[in-house]
C-alpha atoms as a PDB file:
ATOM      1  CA  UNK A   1      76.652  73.444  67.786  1.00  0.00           C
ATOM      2  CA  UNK A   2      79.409  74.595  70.120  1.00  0.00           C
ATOM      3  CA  UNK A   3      78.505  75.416  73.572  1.00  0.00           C
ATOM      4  CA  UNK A   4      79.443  78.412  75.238  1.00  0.00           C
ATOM      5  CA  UNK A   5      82.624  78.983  77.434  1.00  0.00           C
ATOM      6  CA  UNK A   6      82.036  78.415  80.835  1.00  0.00           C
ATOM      7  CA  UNK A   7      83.332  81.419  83.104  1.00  0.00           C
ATOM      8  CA  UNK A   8      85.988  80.886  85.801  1.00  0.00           C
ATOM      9  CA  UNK A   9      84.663  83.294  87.857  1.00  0.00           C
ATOM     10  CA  UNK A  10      81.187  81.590  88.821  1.00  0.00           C
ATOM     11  CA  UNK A  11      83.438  78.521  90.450  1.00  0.00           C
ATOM     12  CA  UNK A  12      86.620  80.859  91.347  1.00  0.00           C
ATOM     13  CA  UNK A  13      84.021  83.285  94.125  1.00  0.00           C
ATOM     14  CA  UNK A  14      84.895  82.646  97.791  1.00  0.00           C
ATOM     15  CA  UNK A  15      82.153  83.199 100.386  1.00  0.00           C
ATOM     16  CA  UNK A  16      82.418  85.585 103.026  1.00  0.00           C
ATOM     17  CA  UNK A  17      83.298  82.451 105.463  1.00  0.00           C
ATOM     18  CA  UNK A  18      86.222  81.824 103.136  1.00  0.00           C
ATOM     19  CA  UNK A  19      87.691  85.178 103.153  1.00  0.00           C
ATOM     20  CA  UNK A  20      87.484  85.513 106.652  1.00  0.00           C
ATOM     21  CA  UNK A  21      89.100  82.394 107.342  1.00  0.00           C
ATOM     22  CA  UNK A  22      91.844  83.285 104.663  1.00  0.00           C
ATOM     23  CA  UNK A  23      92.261  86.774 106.855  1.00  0.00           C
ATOM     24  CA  UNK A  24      92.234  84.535 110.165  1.00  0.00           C
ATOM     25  CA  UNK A  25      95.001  82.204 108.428  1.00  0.00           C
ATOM     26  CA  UNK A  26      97.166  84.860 107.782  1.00  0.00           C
ATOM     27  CA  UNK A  27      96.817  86.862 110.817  1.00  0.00           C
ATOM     28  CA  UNK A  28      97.791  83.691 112.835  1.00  0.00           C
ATOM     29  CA  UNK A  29     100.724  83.433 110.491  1.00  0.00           C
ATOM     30  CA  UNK A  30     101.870  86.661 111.001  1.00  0.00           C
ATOM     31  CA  UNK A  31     101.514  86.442 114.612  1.00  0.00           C
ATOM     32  CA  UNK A  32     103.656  83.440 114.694  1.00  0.00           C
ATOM     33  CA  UNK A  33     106.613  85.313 112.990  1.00  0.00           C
ATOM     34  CA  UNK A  34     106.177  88.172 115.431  1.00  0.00           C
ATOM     35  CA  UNK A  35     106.306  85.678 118.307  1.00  0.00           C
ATOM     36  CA  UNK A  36     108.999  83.874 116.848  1.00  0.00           C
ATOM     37  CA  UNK A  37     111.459  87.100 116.476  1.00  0.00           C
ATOM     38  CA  UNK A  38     110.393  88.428 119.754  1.00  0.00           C
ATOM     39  CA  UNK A  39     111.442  85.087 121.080  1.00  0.00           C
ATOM     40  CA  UNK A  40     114.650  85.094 119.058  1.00  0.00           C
ATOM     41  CA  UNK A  41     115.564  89.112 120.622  1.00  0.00           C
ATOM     42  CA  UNK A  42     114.671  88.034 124.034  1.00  0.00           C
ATOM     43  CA  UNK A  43     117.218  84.868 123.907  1.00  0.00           C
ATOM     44  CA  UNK A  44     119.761  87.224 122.227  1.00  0.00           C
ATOM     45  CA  UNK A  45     119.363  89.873 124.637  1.00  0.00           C
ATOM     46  CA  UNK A  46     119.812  87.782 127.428  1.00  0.00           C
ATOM     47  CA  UNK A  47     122.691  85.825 126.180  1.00  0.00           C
ATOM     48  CA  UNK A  48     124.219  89.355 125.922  1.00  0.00           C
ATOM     49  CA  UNK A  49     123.300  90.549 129.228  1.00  0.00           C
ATOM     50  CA  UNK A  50     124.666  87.487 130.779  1.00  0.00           C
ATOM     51  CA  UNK A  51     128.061  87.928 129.368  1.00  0.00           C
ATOM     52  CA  UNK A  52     128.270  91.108 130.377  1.00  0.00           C
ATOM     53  CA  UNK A  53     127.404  90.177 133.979  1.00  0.00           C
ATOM     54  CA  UNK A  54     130.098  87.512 133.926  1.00  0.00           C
ATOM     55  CA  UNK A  55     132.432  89.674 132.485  1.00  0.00           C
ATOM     56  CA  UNK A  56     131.949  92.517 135.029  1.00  0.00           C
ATOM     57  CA  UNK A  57     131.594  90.189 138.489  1.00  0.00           C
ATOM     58  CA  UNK A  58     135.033  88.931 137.422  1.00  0.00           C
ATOM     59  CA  UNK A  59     136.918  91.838 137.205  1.00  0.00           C
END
């Protein structure tokens, strides 16, 4: 006798704990981008705020 197929989705179910740190794992990810291209505009903004500083206390 064959036996039965077991189902993926008995060993595939995540518990609440899981989920939430999935959703904590990706918030935290996604925070690090922001932080990262905030950090990226402030460096460019200031390298072009400096130039223009040095540009205009020469003249």
């Amino acid at each position: 006798m064959a036996k039965p197929p077991k189902t993926a989705t008995s060993g595939d179910q995540k518990t609440e704990a899981d989920l939430r740190a999935e959703r904590r794992a990706a918030a935290l990810r996604a925070n690090l981008h922001r932080r990262k291209a905030q950090a990226r505009q402030r460096i460019d903004d200031a390298g072009d705020s400096s130039g223009d500083t040095q540009k205009d206390s020469e003249s």
